[in-house]
Structure formats: C-alpha cells, structure tokens
XYZ file of C-alpha atoms in Angstrom:
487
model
C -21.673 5.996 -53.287
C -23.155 2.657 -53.184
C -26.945 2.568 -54.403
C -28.150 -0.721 -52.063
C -26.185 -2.525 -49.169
C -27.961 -6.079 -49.475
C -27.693 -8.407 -46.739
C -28.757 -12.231 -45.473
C -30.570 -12.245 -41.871
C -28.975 -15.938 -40.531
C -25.824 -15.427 -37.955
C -24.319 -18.752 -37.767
C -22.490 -17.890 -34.478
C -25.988 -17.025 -32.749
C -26.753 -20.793 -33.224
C -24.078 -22.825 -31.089
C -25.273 -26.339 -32.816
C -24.763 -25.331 -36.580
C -21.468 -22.988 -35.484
C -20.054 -26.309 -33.759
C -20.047 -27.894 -37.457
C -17.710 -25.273 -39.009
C -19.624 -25.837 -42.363
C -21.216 -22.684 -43.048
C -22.294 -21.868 -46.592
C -23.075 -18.718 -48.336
C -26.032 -17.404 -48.444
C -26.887 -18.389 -51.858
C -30.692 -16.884 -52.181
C -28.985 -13.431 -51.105
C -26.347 -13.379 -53.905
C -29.002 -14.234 -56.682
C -30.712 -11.328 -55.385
C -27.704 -9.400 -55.457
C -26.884 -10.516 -58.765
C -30.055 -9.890 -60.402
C -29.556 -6.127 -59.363
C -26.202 -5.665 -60.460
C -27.349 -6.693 -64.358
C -30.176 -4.138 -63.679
C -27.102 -1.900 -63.317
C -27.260 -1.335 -59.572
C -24.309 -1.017 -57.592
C -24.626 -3.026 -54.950
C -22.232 -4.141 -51.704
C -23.137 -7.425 -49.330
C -22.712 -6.943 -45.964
C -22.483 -10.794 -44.861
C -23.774 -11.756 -41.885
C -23.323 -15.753 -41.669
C -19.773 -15.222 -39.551
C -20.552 -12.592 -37.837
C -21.455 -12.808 -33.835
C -23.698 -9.979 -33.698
C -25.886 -7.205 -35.866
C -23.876 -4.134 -34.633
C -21.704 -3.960 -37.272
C -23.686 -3.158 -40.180
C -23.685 0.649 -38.538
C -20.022 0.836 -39.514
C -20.712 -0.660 -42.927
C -23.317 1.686 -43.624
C -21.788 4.538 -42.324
C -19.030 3.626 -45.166
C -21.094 3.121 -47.961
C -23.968 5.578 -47.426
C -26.429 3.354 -49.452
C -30.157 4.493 -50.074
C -31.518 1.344 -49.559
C -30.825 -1.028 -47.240
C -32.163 -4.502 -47.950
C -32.399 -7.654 -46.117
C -33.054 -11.034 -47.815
C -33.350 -14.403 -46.437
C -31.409 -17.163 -48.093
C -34.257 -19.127 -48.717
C -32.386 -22.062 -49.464
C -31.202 -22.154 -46.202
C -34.088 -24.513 -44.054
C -32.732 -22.949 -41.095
C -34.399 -20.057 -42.244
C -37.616 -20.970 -42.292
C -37.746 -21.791 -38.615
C -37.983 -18.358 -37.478
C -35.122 -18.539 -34.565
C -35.732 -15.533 -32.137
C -32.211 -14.919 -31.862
C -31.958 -14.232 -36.190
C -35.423 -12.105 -35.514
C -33.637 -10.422 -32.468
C -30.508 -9.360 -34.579
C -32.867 -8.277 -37.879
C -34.508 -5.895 -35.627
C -31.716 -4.695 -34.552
C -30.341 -4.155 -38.023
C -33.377 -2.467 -39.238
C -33.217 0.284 -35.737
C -29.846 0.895 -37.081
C -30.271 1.151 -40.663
C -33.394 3.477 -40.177
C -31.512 5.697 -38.078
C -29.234 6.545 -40.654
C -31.970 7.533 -43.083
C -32.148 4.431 -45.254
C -35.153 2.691 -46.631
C -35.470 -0.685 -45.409
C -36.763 -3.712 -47.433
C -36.951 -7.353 -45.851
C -37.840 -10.506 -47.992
C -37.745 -13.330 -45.300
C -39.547 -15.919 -44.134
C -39.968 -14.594 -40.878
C -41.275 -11.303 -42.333
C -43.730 -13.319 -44.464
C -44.958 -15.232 -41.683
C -45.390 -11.881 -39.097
C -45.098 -8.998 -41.330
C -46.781 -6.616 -38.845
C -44.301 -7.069 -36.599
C -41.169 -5.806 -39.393
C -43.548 -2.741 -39.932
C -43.596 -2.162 -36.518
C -40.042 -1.887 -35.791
C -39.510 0.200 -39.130
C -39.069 -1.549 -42.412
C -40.366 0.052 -45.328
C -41.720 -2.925 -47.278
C -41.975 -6.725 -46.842
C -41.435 -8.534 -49.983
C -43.462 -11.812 -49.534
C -42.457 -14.802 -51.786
C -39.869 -15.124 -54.040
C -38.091 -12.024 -54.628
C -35.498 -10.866 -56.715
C -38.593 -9.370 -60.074
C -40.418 -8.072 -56.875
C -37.031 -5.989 -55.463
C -36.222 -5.148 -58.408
C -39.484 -3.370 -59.450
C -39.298 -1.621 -56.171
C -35.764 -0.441 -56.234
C -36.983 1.274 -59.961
C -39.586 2.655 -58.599
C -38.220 4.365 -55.260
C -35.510 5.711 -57.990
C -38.011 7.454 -59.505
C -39.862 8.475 -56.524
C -43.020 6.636 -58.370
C -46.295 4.537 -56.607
C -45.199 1.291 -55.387
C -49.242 0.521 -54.564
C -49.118 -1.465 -57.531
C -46.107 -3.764 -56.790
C -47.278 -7.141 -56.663
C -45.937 -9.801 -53.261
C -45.456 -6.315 -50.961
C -46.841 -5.259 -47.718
C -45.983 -2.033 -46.381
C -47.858 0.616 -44.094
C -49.963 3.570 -45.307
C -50.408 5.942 -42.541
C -51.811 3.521 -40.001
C -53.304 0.699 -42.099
C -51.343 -1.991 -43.395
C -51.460 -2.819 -47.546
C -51.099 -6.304 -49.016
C -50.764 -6.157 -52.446
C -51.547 -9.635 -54.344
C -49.550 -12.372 -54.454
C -46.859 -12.556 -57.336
C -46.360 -15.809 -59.694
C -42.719 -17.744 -58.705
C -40.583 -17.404 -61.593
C -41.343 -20.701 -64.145
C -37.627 -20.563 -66.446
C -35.267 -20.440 -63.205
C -32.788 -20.067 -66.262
C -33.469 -16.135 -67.313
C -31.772 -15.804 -64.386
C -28.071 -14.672 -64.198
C -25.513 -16.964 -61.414
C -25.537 -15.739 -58.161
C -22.770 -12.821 -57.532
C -20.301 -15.312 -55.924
C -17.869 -12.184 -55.998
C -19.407 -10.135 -53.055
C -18.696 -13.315 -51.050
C -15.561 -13.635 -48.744
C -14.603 -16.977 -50.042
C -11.831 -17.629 -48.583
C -13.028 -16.899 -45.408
C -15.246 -19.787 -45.476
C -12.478 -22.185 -46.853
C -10.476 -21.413 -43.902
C -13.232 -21.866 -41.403
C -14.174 -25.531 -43.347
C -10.432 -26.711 -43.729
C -9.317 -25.704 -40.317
C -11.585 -28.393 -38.882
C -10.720 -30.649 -41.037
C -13.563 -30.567 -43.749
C -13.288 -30.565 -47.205
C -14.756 -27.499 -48.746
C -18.443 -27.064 -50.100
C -20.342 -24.677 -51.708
C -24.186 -24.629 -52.366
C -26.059 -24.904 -55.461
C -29.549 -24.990 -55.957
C -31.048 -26.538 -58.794
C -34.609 -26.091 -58.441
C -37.559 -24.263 -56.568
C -40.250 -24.961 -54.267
C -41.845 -28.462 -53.523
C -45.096 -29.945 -54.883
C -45.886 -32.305 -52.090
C -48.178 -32.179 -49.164
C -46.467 -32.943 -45.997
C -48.589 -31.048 -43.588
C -46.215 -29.942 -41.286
C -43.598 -28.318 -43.835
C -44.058 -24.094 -44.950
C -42.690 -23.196 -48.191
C -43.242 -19.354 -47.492
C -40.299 -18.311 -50.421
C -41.040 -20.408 -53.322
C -44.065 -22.287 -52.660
C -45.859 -25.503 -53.652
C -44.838 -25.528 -57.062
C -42.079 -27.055 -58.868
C -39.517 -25.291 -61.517
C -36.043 -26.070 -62.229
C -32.717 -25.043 -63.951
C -32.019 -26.856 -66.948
C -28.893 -29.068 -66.485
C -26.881 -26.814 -68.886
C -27.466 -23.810 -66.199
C -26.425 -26.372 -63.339
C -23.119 -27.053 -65.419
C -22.334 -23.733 -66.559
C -22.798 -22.913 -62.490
C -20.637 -25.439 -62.089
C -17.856 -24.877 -64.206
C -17.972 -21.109 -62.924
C -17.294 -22.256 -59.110
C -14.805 -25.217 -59.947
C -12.638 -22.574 -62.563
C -12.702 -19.639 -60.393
C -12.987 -20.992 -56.973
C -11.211 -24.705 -57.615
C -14.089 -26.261 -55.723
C -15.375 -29.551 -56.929
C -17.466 -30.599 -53.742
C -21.453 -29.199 -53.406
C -24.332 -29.093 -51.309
C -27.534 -29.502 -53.919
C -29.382 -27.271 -51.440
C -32.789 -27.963 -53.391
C -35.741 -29.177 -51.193
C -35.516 -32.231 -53.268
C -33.188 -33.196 -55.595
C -34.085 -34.484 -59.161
C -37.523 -34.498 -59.304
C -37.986 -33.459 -62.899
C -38.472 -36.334 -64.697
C -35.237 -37.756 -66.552
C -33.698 -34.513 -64.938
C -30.797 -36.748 -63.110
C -30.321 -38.842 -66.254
C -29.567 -35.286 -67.940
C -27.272 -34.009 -65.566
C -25.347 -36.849 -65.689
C -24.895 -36.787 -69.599
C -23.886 -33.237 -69.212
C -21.018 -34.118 -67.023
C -19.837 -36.736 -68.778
C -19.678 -34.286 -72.035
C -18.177 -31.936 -70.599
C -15.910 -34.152 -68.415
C -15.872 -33.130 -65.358
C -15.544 -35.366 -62.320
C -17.233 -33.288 -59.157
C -18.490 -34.995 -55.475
C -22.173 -33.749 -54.562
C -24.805 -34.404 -51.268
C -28.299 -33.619 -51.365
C -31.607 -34.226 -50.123
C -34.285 -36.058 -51.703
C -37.380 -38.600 -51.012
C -37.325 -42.514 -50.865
C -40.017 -42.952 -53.386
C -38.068 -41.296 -55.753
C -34.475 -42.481 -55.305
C -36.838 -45.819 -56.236
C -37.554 -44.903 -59.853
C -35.846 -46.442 -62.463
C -32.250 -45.800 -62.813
C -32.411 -42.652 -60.526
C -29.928 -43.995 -58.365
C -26.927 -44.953 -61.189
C -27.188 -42.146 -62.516
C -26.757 -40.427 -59.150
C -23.986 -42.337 -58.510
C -22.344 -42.033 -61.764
C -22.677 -38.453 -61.219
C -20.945 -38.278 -58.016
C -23.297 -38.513 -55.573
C -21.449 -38.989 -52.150
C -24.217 -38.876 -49.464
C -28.075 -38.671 -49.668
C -30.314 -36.960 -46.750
C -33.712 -38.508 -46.600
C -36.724 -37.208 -45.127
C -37.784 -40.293 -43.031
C -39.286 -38.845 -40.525
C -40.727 -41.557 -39.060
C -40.516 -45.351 -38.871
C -44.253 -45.602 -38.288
C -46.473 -46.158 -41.226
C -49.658 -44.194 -38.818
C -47.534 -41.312 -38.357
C -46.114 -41.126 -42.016
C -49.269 -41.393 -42.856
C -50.544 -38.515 -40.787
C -48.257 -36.384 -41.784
C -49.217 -36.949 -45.606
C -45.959 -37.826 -46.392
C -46.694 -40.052 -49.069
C -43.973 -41.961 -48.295
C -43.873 -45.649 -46.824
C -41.340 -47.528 -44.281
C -40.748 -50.338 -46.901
C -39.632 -47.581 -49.616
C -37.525 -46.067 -46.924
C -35.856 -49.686 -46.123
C -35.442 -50.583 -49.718
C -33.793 -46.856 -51.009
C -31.504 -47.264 -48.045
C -30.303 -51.068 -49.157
C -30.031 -50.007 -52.818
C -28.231 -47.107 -51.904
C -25.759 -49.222 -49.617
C -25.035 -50.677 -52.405
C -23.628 -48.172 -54.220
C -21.361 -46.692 -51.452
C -23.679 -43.930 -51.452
C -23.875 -42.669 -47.590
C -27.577 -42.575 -46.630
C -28.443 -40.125 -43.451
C -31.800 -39.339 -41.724
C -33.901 -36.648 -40.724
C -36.265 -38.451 -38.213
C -39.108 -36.213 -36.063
C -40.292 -37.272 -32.941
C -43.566 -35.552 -31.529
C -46.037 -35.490 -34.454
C -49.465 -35.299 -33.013
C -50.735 -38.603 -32.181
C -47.383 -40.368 -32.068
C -47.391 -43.060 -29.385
C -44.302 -44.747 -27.500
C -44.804 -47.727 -30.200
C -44.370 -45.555 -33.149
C -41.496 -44.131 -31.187
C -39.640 -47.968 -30.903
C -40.725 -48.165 -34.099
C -38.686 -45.430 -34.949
C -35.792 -46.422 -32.994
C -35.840 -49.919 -34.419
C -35.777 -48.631 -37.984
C -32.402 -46.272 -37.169
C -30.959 -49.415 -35.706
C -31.722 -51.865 -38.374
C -31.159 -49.387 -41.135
C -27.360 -47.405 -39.383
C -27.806 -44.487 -41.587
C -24.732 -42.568 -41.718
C -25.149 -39.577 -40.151
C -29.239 -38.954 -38.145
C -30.726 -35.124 -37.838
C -32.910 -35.469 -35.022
C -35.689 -32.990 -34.068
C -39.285 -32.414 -32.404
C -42.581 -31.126 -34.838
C -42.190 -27.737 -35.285
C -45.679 -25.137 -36.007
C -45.048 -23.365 -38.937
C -47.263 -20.737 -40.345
C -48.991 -21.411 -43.329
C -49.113 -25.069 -42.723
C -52.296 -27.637 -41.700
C -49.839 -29.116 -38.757
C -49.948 -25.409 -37.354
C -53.205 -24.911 -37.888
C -54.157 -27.641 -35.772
C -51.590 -26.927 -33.174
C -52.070 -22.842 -33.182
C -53.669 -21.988 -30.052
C -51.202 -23.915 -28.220
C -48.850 -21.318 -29.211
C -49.157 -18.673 -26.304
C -46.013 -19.040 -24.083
C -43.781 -20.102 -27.210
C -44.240 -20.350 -31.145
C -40.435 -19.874 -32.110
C -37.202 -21.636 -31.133
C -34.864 -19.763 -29.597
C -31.801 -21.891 -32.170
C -31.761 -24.766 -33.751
C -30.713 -27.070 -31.042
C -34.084 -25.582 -28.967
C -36.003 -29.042 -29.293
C -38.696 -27.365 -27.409
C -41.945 -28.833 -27.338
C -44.527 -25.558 -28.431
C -48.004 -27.784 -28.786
C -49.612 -30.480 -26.438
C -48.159 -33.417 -27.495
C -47.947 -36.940 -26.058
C -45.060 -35.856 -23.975
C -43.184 -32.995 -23.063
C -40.253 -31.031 -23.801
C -38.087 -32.822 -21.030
C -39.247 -36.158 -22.234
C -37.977 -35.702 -26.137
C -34.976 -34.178 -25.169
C -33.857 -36.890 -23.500
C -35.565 -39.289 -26.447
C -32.771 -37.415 -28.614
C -30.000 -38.679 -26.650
C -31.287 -41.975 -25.923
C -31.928 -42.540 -29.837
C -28.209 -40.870 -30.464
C -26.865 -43.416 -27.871
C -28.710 -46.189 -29.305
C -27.809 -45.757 -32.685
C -23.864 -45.318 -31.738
C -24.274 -48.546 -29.855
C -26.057 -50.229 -32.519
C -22.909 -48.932 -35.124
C -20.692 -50.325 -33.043
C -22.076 -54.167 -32.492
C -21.790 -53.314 -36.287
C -18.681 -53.008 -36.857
C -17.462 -55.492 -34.050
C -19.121 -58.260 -36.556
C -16.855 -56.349 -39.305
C -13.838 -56.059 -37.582
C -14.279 -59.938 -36.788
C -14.556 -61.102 -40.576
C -11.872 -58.410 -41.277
C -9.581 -57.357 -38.172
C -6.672 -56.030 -40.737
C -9.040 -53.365 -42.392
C -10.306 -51.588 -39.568
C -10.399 -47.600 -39.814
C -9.513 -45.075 -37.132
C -12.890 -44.168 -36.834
C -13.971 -47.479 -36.204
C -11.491 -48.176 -33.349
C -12.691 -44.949 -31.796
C -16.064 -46.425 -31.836
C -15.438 -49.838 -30.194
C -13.645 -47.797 -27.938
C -16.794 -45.719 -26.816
C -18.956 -48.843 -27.003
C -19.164 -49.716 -23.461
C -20.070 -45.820 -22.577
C -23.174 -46.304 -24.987
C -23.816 -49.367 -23.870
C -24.167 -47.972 -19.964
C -25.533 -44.428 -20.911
C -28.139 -46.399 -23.545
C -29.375 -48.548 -20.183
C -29.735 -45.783 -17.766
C -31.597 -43.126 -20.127
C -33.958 -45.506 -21.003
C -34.651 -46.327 -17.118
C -35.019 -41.842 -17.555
C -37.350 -41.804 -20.369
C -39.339 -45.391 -18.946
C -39.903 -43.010 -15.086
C -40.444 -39.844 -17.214
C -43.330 -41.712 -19.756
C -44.850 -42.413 -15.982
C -44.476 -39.418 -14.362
C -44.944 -37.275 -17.757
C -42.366 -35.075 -15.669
C-alpha cells in the first residue's frame, strides 16, 4: 500500500494557449516535494496532472493505491501557477471531493490555497501548507503517523470545529543544498519527449537554481518562496545536471528561477564548473536588464551556453517602470538587448500593458521600443491583481465581478484602468502585428545585403509581410475608434 499519492494542481490541456506550445515541463516543485519524502522513507506515487484533460482520473489512481494521504502541491516554479486560473481551481476542487470521498486526508500547498485558504477548507482539505513546503509536509506527514497535535506545525491553516487556525509563518529554507534532487523517476519522461519532439522542439527540462526574489515590483506575489533570496551552490546545479544529461540524455534546460544569477559571481562560478567538468549543455532563462549589465555577466552566460534570455521589460515608459518600482530603466533595457545581440544570445520580452496610470503615449512608447529593439520572441499580457501585492491592494475593490483569469490567454481587464478589456485585447494583436511587420522590413534590408543566405523562416516572413502590413493599418483605425468610444 502506498503511504501518500502526491500530486501538481496545473492541467496544461485546460489552458488552450500554453497546450498550443507542446512544451510542457514537469512539475519540478512537486518532485522536490516528493523527493524529500521518499529520503524520509515514505513511499510515495505521483499522480501527474500536467497532460491530463481533466481531474477525474485521480479516483482510479487512488482507488489503486489506497494511499492515506493525499497531497496536492503546486509547482511553484511554474509562474502560471501563481495566477490562480479558475479552471486549475475548478479541477483541484474537484480532486479534493474525490479524494475525501475515499477517506483520505487531504493536504494542499499552492498558491491559490495561500491566497484563499478558506475557500480549500471549505470544500474539504485537511490542511493548507502556506509557503514553501517540503520541512512543513514533512512534519505533518510524521505527525498524522503518529496520530500526534499538528497545532504546533508552523506555515499551516486548517479548521478546528468551526474556526479557522493559522499557525505562524515558517522561515524559507537558507542552504537550498540540504536538499536531495527532485525524484525525476516518478515522472513519465518520455511522455513529455514525445509530446516536445513531435512538434518539432528540441527537448527541455527545468531546473531551478535559486528561490524567491528580493525586489519590489509592486505588482508581482511571491506567495511560495517569498522576498528573499537563497540559492544552490553551482556544484548542486552541476551534479543536477549531470544526473538529467546521464540518465535522461538531455542537454537543453529551462533555468526556471525568477531570476537567473543574481548571487554575486554566481554565473562566473557556474561557468568554471562546466568547463571542469566539461560538459557542453544549451540553457534559457529569465533575468533583469540591470543585471545582465554587470561586469562580465553576459560572457560568462554565453560561454556557458546561454541560448535565449527572457527579460522583464514590461514597459517602454520610464513613468510606468517607474510606478511599478521596477527599478529598472528603458536605457538599461536598450543597452542589455544590443550587448546581448551581440553575442547571438536571443533576447525576448515580457511587456504589460494596463498598469494603472498608463496613457496611450506610454503605450507608443511601448510599441516603439518592441519595434526598435525586434526581440525574438514577445509575451504579451494585461496587469494582473495578485494577493499579497501593493498593485492589488490598490486595485482590490475593483475585484467584484472578476479577480481570476479563467487561462492564461484570458487578458481580461479585472480593475478600472485607462481602457477596457476589448481595447487591450485588440492592443495585443495590433502590437503582435506590428512587431511581425517591423521583423520583416528587417529582414528585407538583410535579405538585400545578403539575398544567398536567407532562411526558411525568413521567406515565410516576407511572405506574410503584406498581411501585417494591411491587418497593422486597419487595427489601429480599431484601437484609434475604440480609444474614442472607450467601447
């Protein structure tokens, strides 16, 4: 008999944008968990939910493998997570009906739950863990074995008769390195090759070498890990490496970290360790323009293999960065994007339209930037309220009629902003046109200095250049009546 069935709460098929890409990755958080028990001397099974289309079939699984405890943690290095979707909460619930009726007790570490706890009571979970979780499940897993207290638990809420206990808030783990690598075992791997190399990607898997963020930006929740900083020492990151490229032959990652490298002389490390060990691997991650800026940061990213480089732009409005406390500027986001050109390394955006405040200058301004700049690949979305956050706080009791997205492609409006929902949708597709266009008068100019050298994909975009060129002109005639109208 199995003693816990642990499981992730993010259905990749219940979100038609991020199913589209056919790059799903494991849910790393989960497996750490998951790991962390096993050593503990747990038997545990993973009922993975990230290919699944719906939450029905965990009854079958834990019909099978009549577990005690049924637990459900978020991979918290999955941002997805944090945004709360109503069709993830809608298929947790569901999970936690079924699991209940079979007599387990349920235990839910999620943002979500973090965020609205009260609700996860209500529908029958046992505990909430709040904040990172894998000491906190653990000391509850040892102590419903011995059928002791769990009042004392620190970073749990859970009912008591009618009123609901919060117990206080447990400290985030400082040496990242007591713990053991994530049970990439219980995962299906192959399963997610397929899926990748079937549509024609090469195949990834996560890693994440730090925790948490210490910056400000008022508009971004860290419910899991929190404001503070702590990392994996580069040995950790290689031995994690070495496991997945030995066992797994995979040399390609997603540094899933919030940001990337911000340990000072952390990157210069990483790279030393590579070269001692020899090993030649491809790797993507996000980070911030002020630090790709410091010395040498971005060699040794590049002699590390660094392929691509997601940037939190947000904005190419110095008032809006600004109000945002970014702590960022538009020159530093012009000048990491030039010295990054340089090295080859592919530079992509994530740019968000609708910050309170934000006027249709800052939005040109925006759009001018993205144009000037031709990242190589733009994630476009609207401000999003989340809990725990100053942005929210200002923005709460605009929250009635809607304070989740339904997915990730929702790009609903949920405050009073300067415009509405209808209006930024349609700013996403003008922006997506305008940018193709502005690629392609790009590589016209390239082809020109260099007609023997052109790619397939640029062809295909020349080709589609007079269809952004139209389609730019009439959605901004759209947005220009809409900005009137605020229809």
């Amino acid at each position: 008999m199995t003693d816990i069935v642990i499981s992730n709460t993010y259905f990749y098929k219940l979100d038609p944008k991020q199913w589209k890409n056919k790059t799903p990755y494991p849910p790393l958080g989960t497996i750490y968990a998951a790991s962390f028990l096993r050593e503990s001397g747990y038997k545990i099974k993973l009922f993975d939910t990230n290919l699944l289309d719906n939450p029905l079939k965990i009854k079958t699984y834990l019909e099978t493998q009549q577990p005690k405890i049924f637990v459900l943690y978020d991979d918290g290095f999955n941002y997805l997570t944090k945004m709360c979707l109503t069709k993830m909460r809608e298929a947790i619930f569901e999970m936690i009906k079924i699991a209940k009726r079979l007599k387990c007790f349920v235990i839910v570490c999620s943002s979500d739950s973090t965020d609205h706890y009260e609700k996860y009571l209500n529908i029958g979970a046992n505990i909430i863990i709040q904040g990172e979780g894998e000491i906190t499940l653990k000391e509850l897993v040892d102590s419903i074995k011995i059928k002791n207290d769990f009042s004392k638990i620190q970073g749990i809420v859970f009912k008591k008769g009618e009123e609901i206990i919060k117990t206080p808030k447990r400290a985030v783990l400082r040496d990242l390195d007591e713990l053991p690598l994530p049970a990439w075992d219980l995962i299906d791997i192959e399963a997610y090759r397929i899926l990748w190399e079937s549509h024609g990607n090469e195949f990834t898997l996560n890693i994440a070498t730090t925790r948490g963020c210490p910056y400000k930006c008022n508009w971004c929740a860290k419910p899991i890990y929190g404001n503070r900083y702590n990392s994996h020492s580069p040995k950790y990151i290689m031995q994690h490496i070495k496991h997945l490229k030995e066992t797994y032959n995979v040399s390609r990652f997603w540094m899933c970290d919030d940001i990337f490298g911000l340990k000072p002389n952390w990157v210069n490390q990483f790279n030393q360790e590579l070269k001692k060990e020899k090993l030649k691997i491809s790797y993507y991650i996000q980070s911030r323009v002020d630090l790709l800026l410091v010395e040498n940061t971005i060699d040794a990213l590049y002699e590390s293999g660094l392929e691509e480089v997601w940037v939190g732009a947000e904005s190419g409005s110095q008032k809006i960065l600004d109000a945002m406390d970014k702590g960022t500027t538009v020159d530093q986001i012009y000048e990491a994007t030039r010295l990054l050109k340089e090295k080859k390394i592919r530079v992509a955006f994530f740019i968000q339209f609708g910050y309170l405040g934000e006027t249709k200058k800052d939005i040109f301004d925006t759009i001018k930037m993205i144009k000037e700049l031709l990242p190589e690949n733009l994630g476009i979305s609207v401000s999003y309220p989340l809990p725990g956050t100053k942005f929210y706080e200002k923005v709460k009791d605009d929250l009635k009629l809607k304070a989740n997205w339904t997915d990730s492609d929702d790009l609903s409006m949920m405050f009073k902003g300067t415009f509405n929902s209808k209006y930024y949708k349609k700013l996403y597709q003008y922006t997506h046109k305008e940018y193709q266009k502005s690629k392609g008068i790009a590589i016209f100019k390239k082809v020109f200095k260099t007609p023997f050298l052109i790619t397939k994909y640029q062809l295909r975009l020349m080709m589609f250049f007079g269809y952004y060129l139209i389609t730019a002109f009439f959605s901004k005639i759209q947005l220009d009546n809409m900005e009137h109208t605020n229809a």
